[in-house]
Short mmCIF file of C-alpha atoms in Angstrom, two decimals:
data_model
loop_
_atom_site.label_atom_id
_atom_site.label_comp_id
_atom_site.label_asym_id
_atom_site.label_seq_id
_atom_site.Cartn_x
_atom_site.Cartn_y
_atom_site.Cartn_z
CA ASP A 683 -46.92 2.13 2.03
CA TRP A 684 -46.71 4.68 -0.77
CA ILE A 685 -42.94 4.25 -0.94
CA LYS A 686 -43.41 0.54 -1.58
CA ARG A 687 -45.12 1.38 -4.87
CA TYR A 688 -41.80 2.55 -6.30
CA PRO A 689 -42.61 6.19 -7.09
CA ALA A 690 -40.36 8.17 -9.39
CA HIS A 691 -38.25 10.88 -7.78
CA LEU A 692 -38.35 14.30 -9.45
CA ARG A 693 -36.09 17.16 -8.41
CA PHE A 694 -36.80 20.82 -9.07
CA VAL A 695 -34.32 23.55 -8.17
CA LEU A 696 -36.46 26.63 -7.86
CA LYS A 697 -35.41 30.14 -8.75
CA HIS A 698 -34.27 32.05 -5.72
CA PRO A 699 -34.51 35.82 -5.15
CA TYR A 700 -30.75 36.04 -4.46
CA ARG A 701 -29.79 34.15 -7.62
CA ASP A 702 -30.24 34.70 -11.33
CA ASP A 703 -29.93 31.33 -13.00
CA PRO A 704 -31.91 30.56 -16.18
CA ASN A 705 -31.61 26.81 -15.52
CA ARG A 706 -33.83 26.97 -12.46
CA THR A 707 -37.56 26.39 -12.40
CA ASP A 708 -39.92 29.28 -11.86
CA TRP A 709 -42.20 28.55 -8.94
CA ASP A 710 -45.25 29.64 -10.91
CA GLN A 711 -44.40 27.20 -13.72
CA LEU A 712 -43.86 24.18 -11.47
CA LEU A 713 -47.34 22.68 -11.80
CA ASP A 714 -47.28 23.18 -15.58
CA LYS A 715 -44.02 21.25 -15.80
CA LEU A 716 -45.44 18.45 -13.64
CA ASP A 717 -48.46 18.31 -15.93
CA ARG A 718 -46.14 17.87 -18.89
CA PHE A 719 -44.37 15.03 -17.09
CA LYS A 720 -47.75 13.39 -16.52
CA ARG A 721 -48.53 13.55 -20.23
CA ASP A 722 -45.10 12.15 -21.12
CA TYR A 723 -45.01 9.36 -18.52
CA PRO A 724 -48.43 8.66 -16.98
CA ASP A 725 -47.16 5.36 -15.53
CA LEU A 726 -44.54 7.19 -13.44
CA TYR A 727 -46.75 10.09 -12.35
CA PRO A 728 -48.78 8.57 -9.47
CA ASP A 729 -47.11 9.12 -6.08
CA ALA A 730 -44.04 10.71 -7.70
CA MET A 731 -41.83 12.45 -5.15
CA VAL A 732 -41.45 16.13 -6.05
CA ASN A 733 -38.28 17.31 -4.33
CA LEU A 734 -38.11 21.09 -3.92
CA VAL A 735 -34.73 22.79 -3.51
CA ASP A 736 -34.21 26.51 -2.87
CA PHE A 737 -37.62 26.83 -1.27
CA ASP A 738 -36.26 28.36 1.96
CA ILE A 739 -34.94 31.86 2.34
CA GLY A 740 -31.38 30.70 2.85
CA GLY A 741 -31.38 28.91 -0.46
CA ASN A 742 -29.48 25.91 -1.75
CA TRP A 743 -26.33 25.25 0.36
CA GLN A 744 -27.09 28.29 2.49
CA GLY A 745 -28.63 28.80 5.91
CA PHE A 746 -29.42 32.27 7.22
CA TYR A 747 -30.18 30.80 10.67
CA ASN A 748 -32.65 33.42 11.88
CA GLU A 749 -34.33 33.88 8.48
CA ARG A 750 -34.73 30.34 7.11
CA TRP A 751 -38.50 30.62 7.42
CA PRO A 752 -40.89 31.65 6.09
CA ALA A 753 -40.22 30.23 2.67
CA TRP A 754 -39.02 32.94 0.32
CA MET A 755 -42.28 32.90 -1.64
CA GLY A 756 -44.12 33.07 1.71
CA ASP A 757 -45.49 30.23 3.79
CA GLU A 758 -49.01 30.75 2.51
CA ALA A 759 -47.98 30.45 -1.14
CA MET A 760 -45.80 27.42 -0.50
CA ALA A 761 -48.55 25.72 1.51
CA GLU A 762 -51.00 26.33 -1.34
CA LYS A 763 -48.66 24.83 -3.96
CA THR A 764 -47.87 21.86 -1.73
CA ARG A 765 -51.55 21.10 -1.14
CA GLU A 766 -52.18 21.38 -4.87
CA MET A 767 -49.45 18.82 -5.55
CA LYS A 768 -51.09 16.50 -3.05
CA ARG A 769 -54.45 16.92 -4.77
CA LEU A 770 -52.76 15.93 -8.02
CA GLY A 771 -51.60 12.65 -6.48
CA LEU A 772 -47.97 13.68 -5.95
CA ARG A 773 -45.68 13.47 -2.93
CA PRO A 774 -44.06 16.82 -2.02
CA SER A 775 -40.54 16.62 -0.60
CA ILE A 776 -38.19 19.25 0.83
CA GLU A 777 -34.54 19.35 1.85
CA PRO A 778 -33.87 22.21 4.26
CA PHE A 779 -30.21 23.03 4.95
CA ALA A 780 -30.67 23.46 8.66
CA TRP A 781 -27.26 22.48 10.05
CA HIS A 782 -25.26 24.42 7.45
CA ILE A 783 -24.75 28.02 8.54
CA THR A 784 -22.34 29.97 6.37
CA ASN A 785 -20.42 33.02 7.52
CA LYS A 786 -20.77 35.01 4.32
CA HIS A 787 -23.46 34.84 1.66
CA GLU A 788 -22.23 35.74 -1.78
CA HIS A 789 -25.78 35.65 -3.15
CA ARG A 790 -27.04 38.19 -0.66
CA GLN A 791 -24.84 41.23 -0.72
CA GLY A 792 -24.21 42.81 2.64
CA TYR A 793 -25.26 39.83 4.77
CA ILE A 794 -22.30 38.83 6.93
CA LEU A 795 -23.16 36.45 9.73
CA ARG A 796 -20.51 37.70 12.16
CA GLU A 797 -21.99 41.19 11.97
CA GLN A 798 -25.52 40.15 12.93
CA PRO A 799 -26.77 41.12 16.42
CA PHE A 800 -27.52 37.51 17.33
CA TYR A 801 -24.06 36.23 16.39
CA ARG A 802 -22.63 36.22 19.92
CA GLU A 803 -25.40 33.95 21.18
CA LEU A 804 -25.16 31.82 18.02
CA ARG A 805 -21.44 31.31 18.56
CA GLN A 806 -21.87 30.36 22.20
CA GLN A 807 -24.93 28.14 21.96
CA THR A 808 -25.01 26.65 18.47
CA LEU A 809 -21.89 26.69 16.31
CA VAL A 810 -19.35 23.90 16.14
CA TRP A 811 -16.02 24.93 17.65
CA SER A 812 -13.03 23.29 16.02
CA LEU A 813 -9.42 23.69 17.14
CA GLY A 814 -6.91 25.91 15.39
CA ASN A 815 -3.24 25.06 14.99
CA ASP A 816 -2.50 26.65 18.34
CA GLY A 817 -5.25 24.70 20.09
CA THR A 818 -7.56 27.70 20.33
CA PRO A 819 -11.27 27.04 19.58
CA ILE A 820 -12.46 28.44 16.25
CA ASP A 821 -16.16 28.79 15.46
CA GLY A 822 -17.10 27.01 12.27
CA SER A 823 -19.90 27.42 9.75
CA SER A 824 -22.19 24.61 10.88
CA ALA A 825 -24.48 23.98 13.81
CA CYS A 826 -23.41 21.35 16.30
CA VAL A 827 -25.90 18.52 16.07
CA ALA A 828 -25.90 18.15 19.87
CA SER A 829 -26.77 21.81 20.48
CA ALA A 830 -30.35 22.75 21.29
CA TYR A 831 -30.75 24.18 17.78
CA GLY A 832 -29.15 21.15 16.12
CA GLN A 833 -31.44 18.76 17.92
CA THR A 834 -34.69 20.59 17.17
CA VAL A 835 -34.35 22.44 13.88
CA PHE A 836 -35.33 19.59 11.52
CA ALA A 837 -38.17 18.51 13.82
CA ASP A 838 -39.43 22.10 13.80
CA ASP A 839 -39.25 22.07 10.00
CA ALA A 840 -41.32 18.87 9.97
CA ARG A 841 -43.96 20.40 12.26
CA ARG A 842 -44.22 23.39 9.95
CA ALA A 843 -44.29 21.57 6.61
CA ALA A 844 -46.13 18.31 7.38
CA PRO A 845 -49.54 20.03 7.80
CA TRP A 846 -49.16 21.39 4.24
CA GLY A 847 -48.84 17.84 2.92
CA VAL A 848 -45.06 17.43 2.73
CA ASP A 849 -44.47 13.66 2.71
CA LEU A 850 -40.68 13.46 2.70
CA LEU A 851 -38.01 15.56 4.42
CA GLN A 852 -34.36 15.11 3.59
CA LEU A 853 -32.02 15.81 6.50
CA MET A 854 -29.41 17.72 4.57
CA GLU A 855 -26.18 17.46 6.56
CA ILE A 856 -23.72 17.64 3.66
CA GLY A 857 -21.39 15.06 5.18
CA LEU A 858 -20.95 17.15 8.31
CA ALA A 859 -21.79 14.49 10.87
CA ARG A 860 -18.48 12.69 10.66
CA ARG A 861 -16.64 16.01 11.07
CA MET A 862 -18.60 17.38 14.01
CA ASP A 863 -15.81 16.92 16.54
CA CYS A 864 -17.04 19.94 18.44
CA TYR A 865 -15.05 21.56 21.27
CA ASN A 866 -17.76 23.98 22.37
CA PRO A 867 -18.28 23.36 26.13
CA ASN A 868 -21.73 24.98 26.13
CA HIS A 869 -23.52 22.07 24.41
CA GLY A 870 -23.21 19.50 27.20
CA HIS A 871 -21.45 16.84 25.12
CA PRO A 872 -17.93 15.39 25.50
CA LEU A 873 -15.37 17.57 23.76
CA GLY A 874 -13.90 16.41 20.47
CA GLN A 875 -14.63 13.20 18.62
CA GLY A 876 -16.74 10.41 20.02
CA PRO A 877 -19.88 8.31 19.67
CA TRP A 878 -21.93 11.21 21.02
CA ILE A 879 -21.90 12.72 17.49
CA PHE A 880 -23.69 9.76 15.93
CA GLU A 881 -26.04 9.35 18.88
CA ALA A 882 -27.04 13.00 18.46
CA VAL A 883 -27.62 12.57 14.70
CA TYR A 884 -29.78 9.52 15.41
CA GLU A 885 -31.86 11.45 17.95
CA ALA A 886 -32.34 14.39 15.57
CA ALA A 887 -33.55 12.05 12.82
CA ARG A 888 -35.87 10.22 15.22
CA LYS A 889 -37.42 13.44 16.50
CA THR A 890 -37.92 14.70 12.95
CA ARG A 891 -39.77 11.62 11.76
CA GLU A 892 -41.93 11.45 14.88
CA ALA A 893 -42.82 15.15 14.61
CA GLY A 894 -43.87 14.77 10.98
CA ARG A 895 -45.83 11.56 11.48
CA ALA A 896 -47.75 13.04 14.38
CA VAL A 897 -49.34 15.35 11.80
CA ASN A 898 -49.09 13.34 8.56
CA PRO A 899 -49.07 9.51 8.82
CA ASP A 900 -47.45 9.31 5.35
CA PHE A 901 -44.51 11.46 6.43
CA GLY A 902 -41.02 10.00 5.99
CA THR A 903 -37.39 11.01 6.28
CA ASP A 904 -34.53 10.73 3.83
CA LYS A 905 -30.78 11.27 3.98
CA GLU A 906 -27.92 11.15 1.53
CA GLU A 907 -25.55 8.18 1.58
CA THR A 908 -26.50 7.15 5.10
CA SER A 909 -24.88 4.66 7.45
CA GLU A 910 -26.30 1.53 9.02
CA PHE A 911 -26.91 3.12 12.41
CA LEU A 912 -29.51 5.53 10.97
CA ILE A 913 -31.61 2.95 9.12
CA PRO A 914 -34.13 2.54 11.99
CA VAL A 915 -35.06 6.24 11.81
CA LEU A 916 -35.05 6.73 8.03
CA ASP A 917 -37.46 5.73 5.27
CA CYS A 918 -35.32 6.47 2.24
CA MET A 919 -31.69 6.84 1.33
CA TYR A 920 -30.57 9.07 -1.51
CA ILE A 921 -27.78 7.18 -3.25
CA ARG A 922 -25.62 7.69 -6.35
CA ASN A 923 -25.03 4.27 -7.78
CA ALA A 924 -26.49 5.09 -11.19
CA GLN A 925 -24.79 8.39 -11.96
CA MET A 926 -22.00 8.11 -14.46
CA LYS A 927 -19.65 10.38 -12.54
CA ASN A 928 -20.12 8.38 -9.32
CA MET A 929 -20.56 4.92 -10.80
CA ARG A 930 -19.60 2.26 -8.29
CA TRP A 931 -20.21 -0.96 -10.10
CA ASN A 932 -20.05 -0.70 -13.83
CA GLY A 933 -17.47 -3.16 -15.13
CA ARG A 934 -15.61 -0.36 -16.86
CA PRO A 935 -12.04 0.00 -15.56
CA GLN A 936 -11.74 3.62 -16.61
CA LEU A 937 -14.75 4.58 -14.48
CA TYR A 938 -14.17 2.18 -11.60
CA LYS A 939 -14.25 4.07 -8.31
CA ASN A 940 -15.74 1.76 -5.73
CA ASN A 941 -16.57 -1.86 -5.13
CA VAL A 942 -19.79 -3.79 -5.67
CA PRO A 943 -22.57 -1.84 -3.86
CA LEU A 944 -22.70 -4.13 -0.84
CA PHE A 945 -24.78 -1.65 1.18
CA ASP A 946 -27.55 -1.90 -1.42
CA TYR A 947 -27.47 -5.68 -1.44
CA VAL A 948 -27.54 -6.08 2.35
CA TYR A 949 -29.80 -3.24 3.43
CA HIS A 950 -32.27 -2.63 0.60
CA GLY A 951 -34.74 -4.69 2.61
CA TYR A 952 -34.69 -2.13 5.41
CA VAL A 953 -34.50 1.26 3.72
CA ALA A 954 -35.76 2.34 0.31
CA LEU A 955 -32.99 3.52 -2.00
CA ILE A 956 -33.53 6.56 -4.21
CA ASP A 957 -31.14 6.76 -7.15
CA GLY A 958 -30.47 9.56 -9.57
CA LEU A 959 -29.73 9.21 -13.23
CA GLU A 960 -27.13 11.57 -14.58
CA ALA A 961 -25.13 11.13 -17.78
CA ASN A 962 -24.26 13.24 -20.80
CA SER A 963 -25.36 10.98 -23.63
CA PRO A 964 -28.58 9.03 -24.33
CA GLU A 965 -26.66 5.73 -24.37
CA SER A 966 -25.01 6.36 -21.01
CA MET A 967 -28.27 7.56 -19.49
CA ARG A 968 -30.00 4.39 -20.66
CA TRP A 969 -27.21 2.29 -19.19
CA CYS A 970 -27.47 4.14 -15.85
CA ALA A 971 -31.24 3.53 -15.77
CA GLY A 972 -30.66 -0.19 -16.34
CA ILE A 973 -28.23 -0.33 -13.41
CA ALA A 974 -30.67 1.50 -11.11
CA VAL A 975 -33.57 -0.77 -12.03
CA ALA A 976 -31.44 -3.91 -11.68
CA LEU A 977 -30.44 -2.81 -8.17
CA GLY A 978 -34.07 -2.30 -7.17
CA HIS A 979 -33.88 1.45 -6.58
CA LEU A 980 -36.62 4.05 -6.63
CA THR A 981 -35.33 6.11 -9.47
CA GLY A 982 -35.60 9.08 -11.78
CA PRO A 983 -33.34 11.75 -13.30
CA LEU A 984 -32.69 13.31 -9.93
CA PHE A 985 -30.80 16.36 -11.17
CA SER A 986 -32.86 18.91 -13.08
CA THR A 987 -35.93 16.81 -13.71
CA ASP A 988 -37.46 19.85 -15.34
CA PRO A 989 -38.90 18.67 -18.70
CA ASP A 990 -37.03 21.53 -20.37
CA SER A 991 -33.68 20.42 -18.96
CA GLN A 992 -30.82 18.63 -20.68
CA TYR A 993 -31.00 15.53 -18.49
CA TYR A 994 -34.72 15.08 -19.03
CA ARG A 995 -34.32 15.31 -22.78
CA THR A 996 -31.30 12.99 -22.74
CA ALA A 997 -33.18 10.39 -20.69
CA GLN A 998 -36.14 10.68 -23.03
CA ALA A 999 -34.10 10.38 -26.22
CA GLY A 1000 -32.11 7.37 -25.04
CA GLY A 1001 -35.04 5.40 -23.64
CA ALA A 1002 -33.93 5.71 -20.00
CA TRP A 1003 -37.40 6.79 -18.92
CA ASP A 1004 -38.88 3.74 -20.64
CA ILE A 1005 -36.55 1.46 -18.69
CA VAL A 1006 -37.72 3.11 -15.45
CA VAL A 1007 -41.36 2.64 -16.50
CA GLN A 1008 -40.86 -1.06 -17.20
CA GLY A 1009 -38.89 -1.46 -13.98
CA LYS A 1010 -41.68 0.04 -11.92
CA LYS A 1011 -44.25 -2.23 -13.58
CA ALA A 1012 -42.04 -5.24 -12.81
CA TYR A 1013 -41.49 -4.23 -9.19
CA ASN A 1014 -45.22 -3.87 -8.65
CA SER A 1015 -46.22 -7.15 -10.33
CA TYR A 1016 -44.28 -10.29 -11.21
CA ALA A 1017 -40.99 -9.14 -9.66
CA ARG A 1018 -42.58 -8.24 -6.33
CA ASP A 1019 -41.47 -11.51 -4.71
CA TYR A 1020 -37.87 -10.70 -5.58
CA VAL A 1021 -37.86 -7.15 -4.24
CA VAL A 1022 -37.46 -6.99 -0.48
CA PHE A 1023 -38.70 -4.23 1.82
#
């Protein structure tokens, strides 16, 4: 039910111990930044989704497999911050990179996956095997979704994080599902391409949502740019219809990349759509916000929602935030009959 109140979606990329990036948010400053957002936009604050990236040891776009948990700041500290966000009326969200297992980690000097003592078992039981030019299986850098690890890892994440108060978990698969034509005979699936891939993804999403809801009735799942077959096991879809660089329906020939967003029109009644606003000028940001609101999306400057960031300031200066505020008020009042869930 909380998703039906059209919460804003805020994204914070946290500083990570293996990275030195001044544009990332210090963990200790997170609540202060959320308090500033509340002062700036009190109408958008209640139930806002607070999406945390780089919370796990592997970090953004990285998976250390055997060292993903505890969170790099420690489970106890992360649980405390998450519970505090819940007490403040917010909706904590995480996006673990569970299926993405890289072979070399440039942000952690000396960590080479193939040299780890568990690598032999990992290769046999978990990794996708693709075929080389000579037809010989080559182990890849992602977990096969039909392997025992692939089927349970997100559900295990949900069991760990839901008791802290995490309300939304994004199954971060980075577009891997359609390329998981695995030839590893140890996983029990047909070799190569086939419907088994999508059936396995469906089952992993189902198990994740059920595991989280068993602990937290408000728990939901999210996925980027999903397909129709996953709608029954998802609560949200992270979409990019209102980002200037990915604009799909804008009436501007020079930016035209895709057709009218038919998925949104047909399926918005079955899965909530989260949109991100991203543009480099106040005018463009305002225009993106108008598109997102007109399409009935849950919305917010998804990238770098830190109040000190460029996108936040651009959205503020151009009035994009004000459009989102008015859109939320409309969705939850006179426009309710025209917004389908």
